[in-house]
Coordinates of C-alpha atoms and ligand atoms in Angstrom, one line a residue:
X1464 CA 33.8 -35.7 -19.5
X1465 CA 33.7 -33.8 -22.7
X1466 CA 35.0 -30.4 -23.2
X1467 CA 31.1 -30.0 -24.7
X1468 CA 29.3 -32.2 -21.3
X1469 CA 31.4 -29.9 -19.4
X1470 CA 30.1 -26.9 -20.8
X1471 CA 26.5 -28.1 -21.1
X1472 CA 27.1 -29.0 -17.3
X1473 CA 28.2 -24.7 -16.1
X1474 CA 25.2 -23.8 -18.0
X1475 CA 22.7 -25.9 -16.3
X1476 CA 24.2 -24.8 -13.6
X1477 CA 24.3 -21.2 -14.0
X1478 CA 20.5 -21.4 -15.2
X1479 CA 19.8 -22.7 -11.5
X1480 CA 21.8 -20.1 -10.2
X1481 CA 19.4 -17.7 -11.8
X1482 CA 16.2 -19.7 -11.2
X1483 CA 17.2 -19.6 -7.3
X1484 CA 17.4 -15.7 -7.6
X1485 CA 13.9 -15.7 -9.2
X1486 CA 12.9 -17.4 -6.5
X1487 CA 14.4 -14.9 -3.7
X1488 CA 13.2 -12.1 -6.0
X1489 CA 8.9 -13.4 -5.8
X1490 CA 9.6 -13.7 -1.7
X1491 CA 11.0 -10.6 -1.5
X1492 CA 8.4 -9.0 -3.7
X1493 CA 5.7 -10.9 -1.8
X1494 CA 7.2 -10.0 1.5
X1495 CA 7.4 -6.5 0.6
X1496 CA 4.1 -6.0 -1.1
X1497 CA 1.8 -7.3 1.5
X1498 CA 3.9 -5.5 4.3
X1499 CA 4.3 -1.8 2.4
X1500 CA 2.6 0.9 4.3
X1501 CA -0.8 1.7 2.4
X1502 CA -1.5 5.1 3.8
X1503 CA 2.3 5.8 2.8
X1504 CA 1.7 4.5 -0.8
X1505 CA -1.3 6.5 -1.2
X1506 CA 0.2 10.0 -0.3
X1507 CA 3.2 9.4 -2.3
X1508 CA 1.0 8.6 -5.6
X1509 CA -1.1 11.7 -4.2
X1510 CA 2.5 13.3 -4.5
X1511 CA 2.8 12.2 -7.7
X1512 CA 5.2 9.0 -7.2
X1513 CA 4.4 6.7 -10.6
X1514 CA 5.8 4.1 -8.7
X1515 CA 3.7 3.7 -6.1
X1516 CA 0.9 4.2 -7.9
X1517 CA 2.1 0.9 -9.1
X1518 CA 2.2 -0.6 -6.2
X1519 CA -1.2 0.7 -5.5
X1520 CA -2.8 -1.2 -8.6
X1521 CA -1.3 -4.1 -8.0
X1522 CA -2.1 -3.9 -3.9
X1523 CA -6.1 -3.0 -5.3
X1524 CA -6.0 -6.8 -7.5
X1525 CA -3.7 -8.4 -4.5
X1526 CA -5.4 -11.8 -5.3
X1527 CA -4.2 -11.8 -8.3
X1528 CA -0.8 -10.5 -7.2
X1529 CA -0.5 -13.1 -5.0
X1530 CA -1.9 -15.3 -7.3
X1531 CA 0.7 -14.6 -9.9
X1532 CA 3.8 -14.5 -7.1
X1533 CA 2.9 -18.4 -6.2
X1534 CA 2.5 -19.7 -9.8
X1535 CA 6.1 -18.0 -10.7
X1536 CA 7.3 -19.5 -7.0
X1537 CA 6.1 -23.3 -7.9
X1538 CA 7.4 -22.7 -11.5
X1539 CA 10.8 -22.3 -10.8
X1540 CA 11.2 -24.3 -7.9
X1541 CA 9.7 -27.4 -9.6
X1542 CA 12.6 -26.5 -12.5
X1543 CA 15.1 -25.7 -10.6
X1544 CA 14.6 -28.9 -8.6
X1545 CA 14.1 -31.3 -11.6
X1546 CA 17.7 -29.6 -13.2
X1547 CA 19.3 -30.3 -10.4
X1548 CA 18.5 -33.4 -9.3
X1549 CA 19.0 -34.6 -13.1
X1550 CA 22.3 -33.6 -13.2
X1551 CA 23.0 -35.1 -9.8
X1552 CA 21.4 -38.2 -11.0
X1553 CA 23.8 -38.5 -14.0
X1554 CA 26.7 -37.4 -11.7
X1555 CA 26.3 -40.0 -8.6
X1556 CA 23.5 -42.7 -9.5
X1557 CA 20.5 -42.6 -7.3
X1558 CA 22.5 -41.1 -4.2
X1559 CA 22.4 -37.7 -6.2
X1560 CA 18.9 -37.4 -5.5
X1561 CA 19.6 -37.6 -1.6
X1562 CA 23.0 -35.1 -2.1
X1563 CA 20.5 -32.7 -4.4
X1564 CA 17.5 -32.6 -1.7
X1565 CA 20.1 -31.9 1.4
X1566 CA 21.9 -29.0 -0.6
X1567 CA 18.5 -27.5 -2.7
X1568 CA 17.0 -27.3 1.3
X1569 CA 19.8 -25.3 2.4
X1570 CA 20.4 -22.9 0.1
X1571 CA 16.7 -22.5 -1.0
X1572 CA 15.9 -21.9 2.4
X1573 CA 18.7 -19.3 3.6
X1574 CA 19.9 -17.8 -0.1
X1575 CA 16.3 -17.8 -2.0
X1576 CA 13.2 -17.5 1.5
X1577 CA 15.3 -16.0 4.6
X1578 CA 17.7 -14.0 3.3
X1579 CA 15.3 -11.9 0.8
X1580 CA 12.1 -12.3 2.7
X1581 CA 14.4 -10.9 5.9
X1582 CA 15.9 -8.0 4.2
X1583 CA 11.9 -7.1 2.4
X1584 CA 10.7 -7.0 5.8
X1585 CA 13.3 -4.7 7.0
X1586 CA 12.8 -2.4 4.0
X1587 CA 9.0 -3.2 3.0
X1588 CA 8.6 0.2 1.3
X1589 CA 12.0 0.9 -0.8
X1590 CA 11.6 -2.5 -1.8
X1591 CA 7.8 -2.7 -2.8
X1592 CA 8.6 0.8 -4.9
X1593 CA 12.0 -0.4 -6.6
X1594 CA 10.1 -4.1 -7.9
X1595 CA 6.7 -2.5 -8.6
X1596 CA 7.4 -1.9 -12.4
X1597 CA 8.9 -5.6 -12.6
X1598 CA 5.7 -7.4 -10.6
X1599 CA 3.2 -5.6 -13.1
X1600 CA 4.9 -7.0 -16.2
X1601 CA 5.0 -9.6 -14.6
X1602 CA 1.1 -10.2 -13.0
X1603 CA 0.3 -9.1 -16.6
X1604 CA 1.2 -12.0 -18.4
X1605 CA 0.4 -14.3 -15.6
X1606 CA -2.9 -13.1 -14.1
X1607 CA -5.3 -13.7 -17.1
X1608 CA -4.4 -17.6 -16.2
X1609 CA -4.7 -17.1 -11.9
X1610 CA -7.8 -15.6 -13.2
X1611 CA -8.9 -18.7 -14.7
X1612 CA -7.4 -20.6 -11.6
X1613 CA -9.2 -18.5 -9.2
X1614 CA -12.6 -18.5 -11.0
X1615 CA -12.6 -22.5 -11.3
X1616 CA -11.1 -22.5 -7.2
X1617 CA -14.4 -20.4 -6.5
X1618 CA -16.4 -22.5 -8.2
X1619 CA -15.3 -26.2 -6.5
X1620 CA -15.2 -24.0 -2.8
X1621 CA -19.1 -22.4 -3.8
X1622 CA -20.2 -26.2 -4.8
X1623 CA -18.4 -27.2 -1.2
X1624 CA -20.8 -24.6 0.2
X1625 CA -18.0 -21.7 1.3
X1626 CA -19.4 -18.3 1.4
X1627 CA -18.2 -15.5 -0.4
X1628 CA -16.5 -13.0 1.8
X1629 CA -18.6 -10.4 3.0
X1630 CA -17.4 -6.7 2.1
X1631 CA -15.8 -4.6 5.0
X1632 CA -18.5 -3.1 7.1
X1633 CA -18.4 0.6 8.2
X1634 CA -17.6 -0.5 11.7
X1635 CA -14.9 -2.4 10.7
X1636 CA -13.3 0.0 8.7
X1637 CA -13.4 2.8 11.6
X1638 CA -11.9 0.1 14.0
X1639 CA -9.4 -0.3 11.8
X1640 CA -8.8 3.5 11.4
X1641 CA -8.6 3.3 15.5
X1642 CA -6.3 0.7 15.2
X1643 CA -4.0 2.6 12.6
X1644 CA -3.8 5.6 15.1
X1645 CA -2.8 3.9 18.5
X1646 CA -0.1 1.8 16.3
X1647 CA 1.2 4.2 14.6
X1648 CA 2.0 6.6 16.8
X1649 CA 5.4 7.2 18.7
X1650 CA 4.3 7.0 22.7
X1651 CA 4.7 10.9 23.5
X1652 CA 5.5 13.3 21.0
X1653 CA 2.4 12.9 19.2
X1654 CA -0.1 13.0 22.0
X1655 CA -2.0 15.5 21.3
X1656 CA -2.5 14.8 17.9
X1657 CA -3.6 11.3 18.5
X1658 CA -5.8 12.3 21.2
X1659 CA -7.7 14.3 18.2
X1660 CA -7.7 12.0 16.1
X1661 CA -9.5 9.5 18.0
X1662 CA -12.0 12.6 19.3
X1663 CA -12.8 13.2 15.4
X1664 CA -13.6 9.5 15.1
X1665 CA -15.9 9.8 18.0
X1666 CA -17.8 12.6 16.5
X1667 CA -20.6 10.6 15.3
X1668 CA -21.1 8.7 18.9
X1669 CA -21.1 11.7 20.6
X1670 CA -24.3 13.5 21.2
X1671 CA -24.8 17.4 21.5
X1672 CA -26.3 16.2 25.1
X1673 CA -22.9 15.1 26.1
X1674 CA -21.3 18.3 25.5
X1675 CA -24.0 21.4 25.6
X1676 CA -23.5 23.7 28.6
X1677 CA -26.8 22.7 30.8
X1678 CA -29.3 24.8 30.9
X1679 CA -28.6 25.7 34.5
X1680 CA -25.2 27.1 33.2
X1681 CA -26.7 28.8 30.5
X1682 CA -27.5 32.8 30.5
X1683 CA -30.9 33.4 29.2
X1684 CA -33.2 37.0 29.4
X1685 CA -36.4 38.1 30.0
X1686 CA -36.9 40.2 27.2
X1687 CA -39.8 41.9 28.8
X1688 CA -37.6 43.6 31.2
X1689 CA -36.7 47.5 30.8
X1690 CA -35.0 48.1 27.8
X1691 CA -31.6 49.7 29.9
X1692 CA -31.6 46.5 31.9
X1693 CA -31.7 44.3 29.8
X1694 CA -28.7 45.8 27.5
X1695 CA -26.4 46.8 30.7
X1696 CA -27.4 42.6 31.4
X1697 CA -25.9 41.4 27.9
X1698 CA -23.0 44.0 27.8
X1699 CA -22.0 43.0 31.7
X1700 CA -22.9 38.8 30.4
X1701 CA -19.6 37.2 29.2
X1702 CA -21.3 35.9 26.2
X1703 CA -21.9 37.1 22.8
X1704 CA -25.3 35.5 22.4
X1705 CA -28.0 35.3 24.6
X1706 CA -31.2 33.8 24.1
X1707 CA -34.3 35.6 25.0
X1708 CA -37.4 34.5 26.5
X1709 CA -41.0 36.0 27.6
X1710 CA -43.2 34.7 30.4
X1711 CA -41.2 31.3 31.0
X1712 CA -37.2 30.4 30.7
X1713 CA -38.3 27.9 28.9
X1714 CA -40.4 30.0 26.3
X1715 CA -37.1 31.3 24.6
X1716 CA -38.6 33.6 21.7
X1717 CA -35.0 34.6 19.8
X1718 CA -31.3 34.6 20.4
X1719 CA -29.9 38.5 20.5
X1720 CA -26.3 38.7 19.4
X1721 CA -24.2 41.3 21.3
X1722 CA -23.1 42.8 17.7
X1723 CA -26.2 43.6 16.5
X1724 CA -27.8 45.1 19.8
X1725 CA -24.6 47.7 20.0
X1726 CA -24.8 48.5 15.9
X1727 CA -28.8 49.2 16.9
X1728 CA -28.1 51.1 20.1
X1729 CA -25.6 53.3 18.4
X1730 CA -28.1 53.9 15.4
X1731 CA -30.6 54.4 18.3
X1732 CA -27.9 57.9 19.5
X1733 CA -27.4 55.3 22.8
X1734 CA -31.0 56.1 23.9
X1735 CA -31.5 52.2 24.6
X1736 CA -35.8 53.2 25.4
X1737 CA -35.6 53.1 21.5
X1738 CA -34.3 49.9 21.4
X1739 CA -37.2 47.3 21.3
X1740 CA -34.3 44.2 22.3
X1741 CA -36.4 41.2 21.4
X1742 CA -36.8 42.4 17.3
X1743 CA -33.1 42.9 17.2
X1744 CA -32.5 38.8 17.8
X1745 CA -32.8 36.1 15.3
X1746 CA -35.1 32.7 15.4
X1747 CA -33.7 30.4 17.9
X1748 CA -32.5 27.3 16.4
X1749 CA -34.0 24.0 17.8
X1750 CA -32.1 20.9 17.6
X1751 CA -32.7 16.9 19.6
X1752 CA -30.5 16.5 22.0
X1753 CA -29.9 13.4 20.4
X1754 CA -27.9 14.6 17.3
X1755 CA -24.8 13.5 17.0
X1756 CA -21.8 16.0 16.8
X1757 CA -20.9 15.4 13.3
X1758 CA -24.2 16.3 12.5
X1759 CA -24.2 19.2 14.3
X1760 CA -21.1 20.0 12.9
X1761 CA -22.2 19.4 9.5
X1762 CA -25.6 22.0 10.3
X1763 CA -23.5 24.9 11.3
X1764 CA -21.7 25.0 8.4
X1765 CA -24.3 24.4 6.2
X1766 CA -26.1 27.2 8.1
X1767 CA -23.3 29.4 9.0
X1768 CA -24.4 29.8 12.4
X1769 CA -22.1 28.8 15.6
X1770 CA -25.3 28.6 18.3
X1771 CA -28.2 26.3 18.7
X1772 CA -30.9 25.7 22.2
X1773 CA -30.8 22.0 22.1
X1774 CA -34.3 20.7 23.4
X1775 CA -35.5 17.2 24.9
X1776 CA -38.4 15.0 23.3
X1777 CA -40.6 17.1 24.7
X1778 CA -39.4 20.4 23.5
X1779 CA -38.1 21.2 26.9
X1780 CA -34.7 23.7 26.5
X1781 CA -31.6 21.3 28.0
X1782 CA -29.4 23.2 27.5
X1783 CA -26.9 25.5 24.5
X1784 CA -24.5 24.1 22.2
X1785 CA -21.8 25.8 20.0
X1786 CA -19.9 25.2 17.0
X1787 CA -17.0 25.7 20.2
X1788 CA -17.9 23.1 22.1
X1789 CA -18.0 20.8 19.2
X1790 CA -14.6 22.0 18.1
X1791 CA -13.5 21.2 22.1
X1792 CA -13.9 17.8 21.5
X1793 CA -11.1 17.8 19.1
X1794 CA -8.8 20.2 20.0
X1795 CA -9.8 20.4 23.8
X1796 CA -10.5 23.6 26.3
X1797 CA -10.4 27.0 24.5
X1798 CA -10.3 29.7 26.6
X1799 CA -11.0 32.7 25.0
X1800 CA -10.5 36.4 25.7
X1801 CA -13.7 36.5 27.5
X1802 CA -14.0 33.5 28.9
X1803 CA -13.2 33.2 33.3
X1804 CA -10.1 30.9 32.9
X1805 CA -10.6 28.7 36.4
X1806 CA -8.9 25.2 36.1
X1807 CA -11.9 22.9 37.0
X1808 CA -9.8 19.8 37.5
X1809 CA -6.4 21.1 40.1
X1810 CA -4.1 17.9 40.8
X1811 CA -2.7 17.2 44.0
X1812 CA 0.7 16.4 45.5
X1813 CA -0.9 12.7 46.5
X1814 CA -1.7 12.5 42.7
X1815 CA -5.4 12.8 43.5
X1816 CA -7.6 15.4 41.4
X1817 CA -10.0 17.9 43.1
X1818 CA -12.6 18.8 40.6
X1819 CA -16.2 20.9 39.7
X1820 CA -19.5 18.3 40.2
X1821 CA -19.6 19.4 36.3
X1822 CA -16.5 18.4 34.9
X1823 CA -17.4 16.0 32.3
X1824 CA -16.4 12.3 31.9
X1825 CA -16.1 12.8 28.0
X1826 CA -13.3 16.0 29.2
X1827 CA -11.2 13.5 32.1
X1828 CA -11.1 10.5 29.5
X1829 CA -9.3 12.7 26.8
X1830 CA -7.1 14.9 29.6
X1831 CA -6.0 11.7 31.5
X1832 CA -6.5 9.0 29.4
X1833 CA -8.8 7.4 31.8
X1834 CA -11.7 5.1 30.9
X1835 CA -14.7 6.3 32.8
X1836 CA -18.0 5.0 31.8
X1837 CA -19.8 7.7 30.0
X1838 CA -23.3 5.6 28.7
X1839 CA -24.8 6.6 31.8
X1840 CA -23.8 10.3 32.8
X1841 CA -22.3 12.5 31.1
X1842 CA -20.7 14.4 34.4
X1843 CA -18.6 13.5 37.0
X1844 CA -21.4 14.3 39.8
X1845 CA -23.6 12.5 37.1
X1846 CA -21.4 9.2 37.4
X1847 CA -21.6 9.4 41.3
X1848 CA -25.1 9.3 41.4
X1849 CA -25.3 6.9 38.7
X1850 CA -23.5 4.7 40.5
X1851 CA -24.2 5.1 44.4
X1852 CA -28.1 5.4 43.6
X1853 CA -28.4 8.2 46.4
X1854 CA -27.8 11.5 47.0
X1855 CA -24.6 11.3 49.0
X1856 CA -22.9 13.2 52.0
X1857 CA -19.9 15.5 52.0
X1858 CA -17.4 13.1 53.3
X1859 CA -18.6 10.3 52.1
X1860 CA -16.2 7.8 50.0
X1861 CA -17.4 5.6 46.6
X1862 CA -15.0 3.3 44.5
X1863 CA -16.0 2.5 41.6
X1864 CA -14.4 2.1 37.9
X1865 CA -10.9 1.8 39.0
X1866 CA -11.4 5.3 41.1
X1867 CA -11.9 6.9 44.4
X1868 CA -14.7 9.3 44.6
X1869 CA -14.6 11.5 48.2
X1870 CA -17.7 14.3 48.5
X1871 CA -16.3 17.1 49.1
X1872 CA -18.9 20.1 48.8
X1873 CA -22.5 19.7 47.9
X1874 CA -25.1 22.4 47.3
X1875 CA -29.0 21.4 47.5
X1876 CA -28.9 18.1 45.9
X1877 CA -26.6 19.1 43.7
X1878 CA -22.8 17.7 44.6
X1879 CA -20.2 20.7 43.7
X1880 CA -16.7 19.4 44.7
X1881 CA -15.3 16.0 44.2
X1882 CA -11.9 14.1 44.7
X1883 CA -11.1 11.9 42.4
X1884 CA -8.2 9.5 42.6
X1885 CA -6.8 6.2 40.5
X1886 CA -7.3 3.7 43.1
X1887 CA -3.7 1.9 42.1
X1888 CA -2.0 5.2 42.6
X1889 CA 0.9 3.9 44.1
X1890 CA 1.1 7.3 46.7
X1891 CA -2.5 6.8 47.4
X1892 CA -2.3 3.0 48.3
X1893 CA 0.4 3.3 50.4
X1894 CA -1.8 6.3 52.2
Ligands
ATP2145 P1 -17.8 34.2 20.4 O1 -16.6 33.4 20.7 O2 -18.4 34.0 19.0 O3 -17.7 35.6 20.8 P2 -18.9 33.3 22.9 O4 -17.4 33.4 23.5 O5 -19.9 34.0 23.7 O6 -19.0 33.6 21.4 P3 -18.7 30.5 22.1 O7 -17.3 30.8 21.8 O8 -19.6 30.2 21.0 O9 -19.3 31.8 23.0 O10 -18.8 29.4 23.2 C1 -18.0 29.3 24.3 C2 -18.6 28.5 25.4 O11 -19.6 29.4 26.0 C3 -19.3 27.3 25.0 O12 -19.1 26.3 25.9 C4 -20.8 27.7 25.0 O13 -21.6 26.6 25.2 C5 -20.9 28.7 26.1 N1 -21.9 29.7 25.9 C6 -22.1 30.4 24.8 N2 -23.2 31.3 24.9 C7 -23.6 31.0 26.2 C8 -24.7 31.5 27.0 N3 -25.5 32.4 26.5 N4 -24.9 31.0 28.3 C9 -24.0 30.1 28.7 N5 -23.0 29.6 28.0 C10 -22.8 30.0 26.8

C-alpha cells in the first residue's frame, strides 16, 4: 500500500468513526426527547430557561422531530455501512463483507444504540436541554423534506382507509392529570398534597348534595318569634348565618348574618324590641342540589358570598352549603374557633373505626384511602341502607365493599353509631 492509499484508508476510517457518533448522538437525542419531563420543561421556560423552551418547540412538532431523528439515523447508517464494507471489500475480497457485518453489529449496537440511549435514559432531562439547540438546527433543515414525507405517508394510509387520529378528549386529558399525580408522587411525604390534588380534580363530579350539611343539621329561625328570642337564639347558635323562615321551615324568607344583627342592635341602644330581625337579613340564595362544586365554587366568588340553601327539583330546602365545605374537600376538616371539635370517626385498638351515622363516604375515602361506593349515598348510614334494603337493628352485622358494618346505636329510623372495619384487617380476621 501507498503512503497516499494509506492515508486515504485513516480517513475513511476516521469519517466512520464520526458517522457512528452521529448515530449515538440521534438515539441519545431521541431517547432523551421523548422521555424529558414535560411539566418540568414547561416551568423551567416559565422560569425563563431558553433552552427548554427549545425543547418545548420541538416536543410541540414531535412528528417532525422524530421525523427528522430517523431520516439522519438511516442516513448515516446506510453511509457508514457502504464505507465500510467497501473498504473491507478491497481489503479481504468478498469475506470483508461477512468480517464488516459481524463488527458494524457490535459496535453499532453497544458504542452508537445502548450505550447513548442507556445513559439518555438515565439523564432524560440534562440531556434533552444540552442537544436542544443542536436538534433544532438540525429538524430545520430536515423537516421541510419529513414534511413532504409525512404529507405523501398520509395520503397512501387515508387512500388505505386509516383514520386520522382523533384529538385528546377532555376525559382523557384529566385521566392523564390523575395519572401524573399518583406517579409522580414519593409514597408518604407528599400525602396530603396528593390527596388535594386528586380532591381539586374531583370538583366537577362532586355535587353540593354530597357535601351540604342536611337540613336536619342545619339551624334555621322563625323570624316571627319575639325579637329578644330570636337574637339571644343567633348569639347562643354557633353559626354566623342563619336563615330565617315564617310559617314553615321550609318557607326560608332571608339569611341574617350575626354581624349585621349586632351593628343594628347596637345602633338600636341594645333595645332588641327595636330590632325588626327579618329586614336586617339578605335574599336567600337558591341553588340545585345538583351543581357541581366547581360551579359553586366558581358562584361565590363571582358573588362574593360564602352561603347558599341548596333546594331539591321541587324547591324543597335539602339542606346549606358553604364556600367551607367546598374548600373541605380539598384541604379536609377545618375546625374553626367556633366550631364543637368532636372526632366523628375514633379508631380502635382492633384497627376497627367507631363513627357518626353521618360521616360521609366522600370524607372516609380521602381520610383512609378507602374505596367506598359513593353513587348511591352520600353517608355512611346512607350506604348501610343502600345496601341492606332495611332498616336494621343495633347489633346487627353487614359486609359489604371490602368492610364490616356492626349497628351500634340507632335513633328512630335513623342509625347514629356505626363500626366500621376492613374486612382483611389482619387483627380483625384472626378475631
Ligand atoms: P364564618 O366562618 O364565616 O364565621 P361559620 O363558621 O358560621 O361562618 P362556615 O365557616 O361558613 O360557617 O361553615 C362551617 C360549617 O358550618 C359548614 O359545614 C357549614 O355547612 C356549616 N354551617 C354554616 N352555617 C350553618 C347553619 N346555619 N346551620 C348549620 N350548619 C351551618
Amino acid at each position: 500500500m501507498t503512503d497516499l492509499n494509506i492515508n486515504m484508508l485513516l480517513l475513511s476510517i476516521g469519517f466512520i468513526v464520526f458517522l457512528l457518533v452521529c448515530l449515538a448522538f440521534f438515539g441519545a437525542a431521541e431517547t432523551a426527547l421523548t422521555s424529558a419531563s414535560k411539566p418540568l420543561m414547561h416551568t423551567l421556560e416559565a422560569e425563563g430557561d431558553r433552552r427548554a423552551a427549545l425543547v418545548n418547540r420541538l416536543l410541540a412538532r414531535r412528528e417532525r422531530l422524530l421525523g427528522s431523528i430517523l431520516l439522519g439515523n438511516t442516513l448515516v447508517n446506510i453511509l457508514a455501512t457502504s464505507m465500510a464494507s467497501s473498504i473491507a471489500i478491497g481489503m479481504a475480497g468478498e469475506a470483508g463483507v461477512a468480517y464488516v457485518t459481524a463488527i458494524l453489529t457490535v459496535v453499532v449496537l453497544v458504542f452508537a444504540e445502548i450505550m447513548p440511549k442507556t445513559f439518555a435514559i438515565r439523564h432524560a432531562n440534562p440531556v434533552a436541554l444540552a442537544i436542544a439547540p443542536l436538534m433544532l438546527g438540525f429538524v430545520a433543515i430536515f423537516g421541510p423534506a419529513i414534511h413532504a414525507i409525512h404529507s405523501f405517508v398520509n395520503l397512501l394510509l387515508r387512500l388505505m382507509g386509516a383514520q386520522a387520529p382523533e384529538a385528546q378528549t377532555l376525559d382523557a386529558s384529566m385521566a392523564e392529570l390523575r395519572g401524573a399525580i399518583e406517579v409522580h408522587a414519593a409514597p408518604d411525604e407528599v400525602q396530603g398534597e396528593r390527596r388535594m390534588l386528586r380532591s381539586i380534580l374531583d370538583l366537577n363530579d362532586v355535587e353540593v348534595g354530597e357535601v351540604m350539611t342536611h337540613r336536619s343539621n342545619a339551624v334555621t329561625m322563625d323570624c316571627d318569634q319575639p325579637p329578644a328570642q330570636l337574637i339571644a337564639a343567633i348569639l347562643a347558635s354557633p353559626y354566623t348565618r342563619i336563615p330565617l323562615w315564617r310559617d314553615k321551615p321550609d318557607n326560608i324568607i332571608g339569611v341574617i348574618h350575626a354581624k349585621d344583627m349586632l351593628r343594628a342592635l347596637h345602633g338600636a341602644d341594645g333595645n332588641p324590641d327595636k330590632l325588626v330581625v327579618a329586614d336586617l337579613a339578605s335574599d336567600p340564595w337558591f341553588i340545585p342540589e345538583s351543581t357541581t362544586l366547581l360551579e359553586q365554587l366558581d358562584a361565590f366568588q363571582k358573588r362574593h358570598e360564602h352561603f347558599a340553601l341548596v333546594v331539591d327539583e321541587y324547591g324543597s330546602l335539602k339542606g346549606i352549603v358553604t364556600l367551607e365545605d367546598i374548600i373541605e374537600e380539598i384541604v379536609g376538616d377545618i375546625v374553626d374557633e367556633h366550631d364543637i371539635a368532636l372526632p366523628e370517626v375514633r379508631p380502635q385498638a382492633d384497627g376497627s373505626y367507631i363513627m357518626g351515622g353521618a360521616v360521609t363516604l366522600r370524607d372516609l375515602n380521602r381520610d383512609h384511602e378507602w374505596k367506598l361506593p359513593d353513587d348511591d349515598a352520600t353517608t355512611v348510614a346512607g350506604l348501610i341502607l343502600h345496601e341492606s334494603r332495611q332498616i336494621p337493628q343495633v347489633g346487627q352485622i353487614f359486609r359489604f365493599h371490602g368492610f364490616q358494618f356492626e349497628i351500634l346505636r340507632r335513633h328512630r329510623n335513623q342509625i347514629t353509631l356505626v363500626k366500621v372495619a376492613p374486612i382483611n384487617q389482619p387483627r380483625l380476621a384472626s378475631k
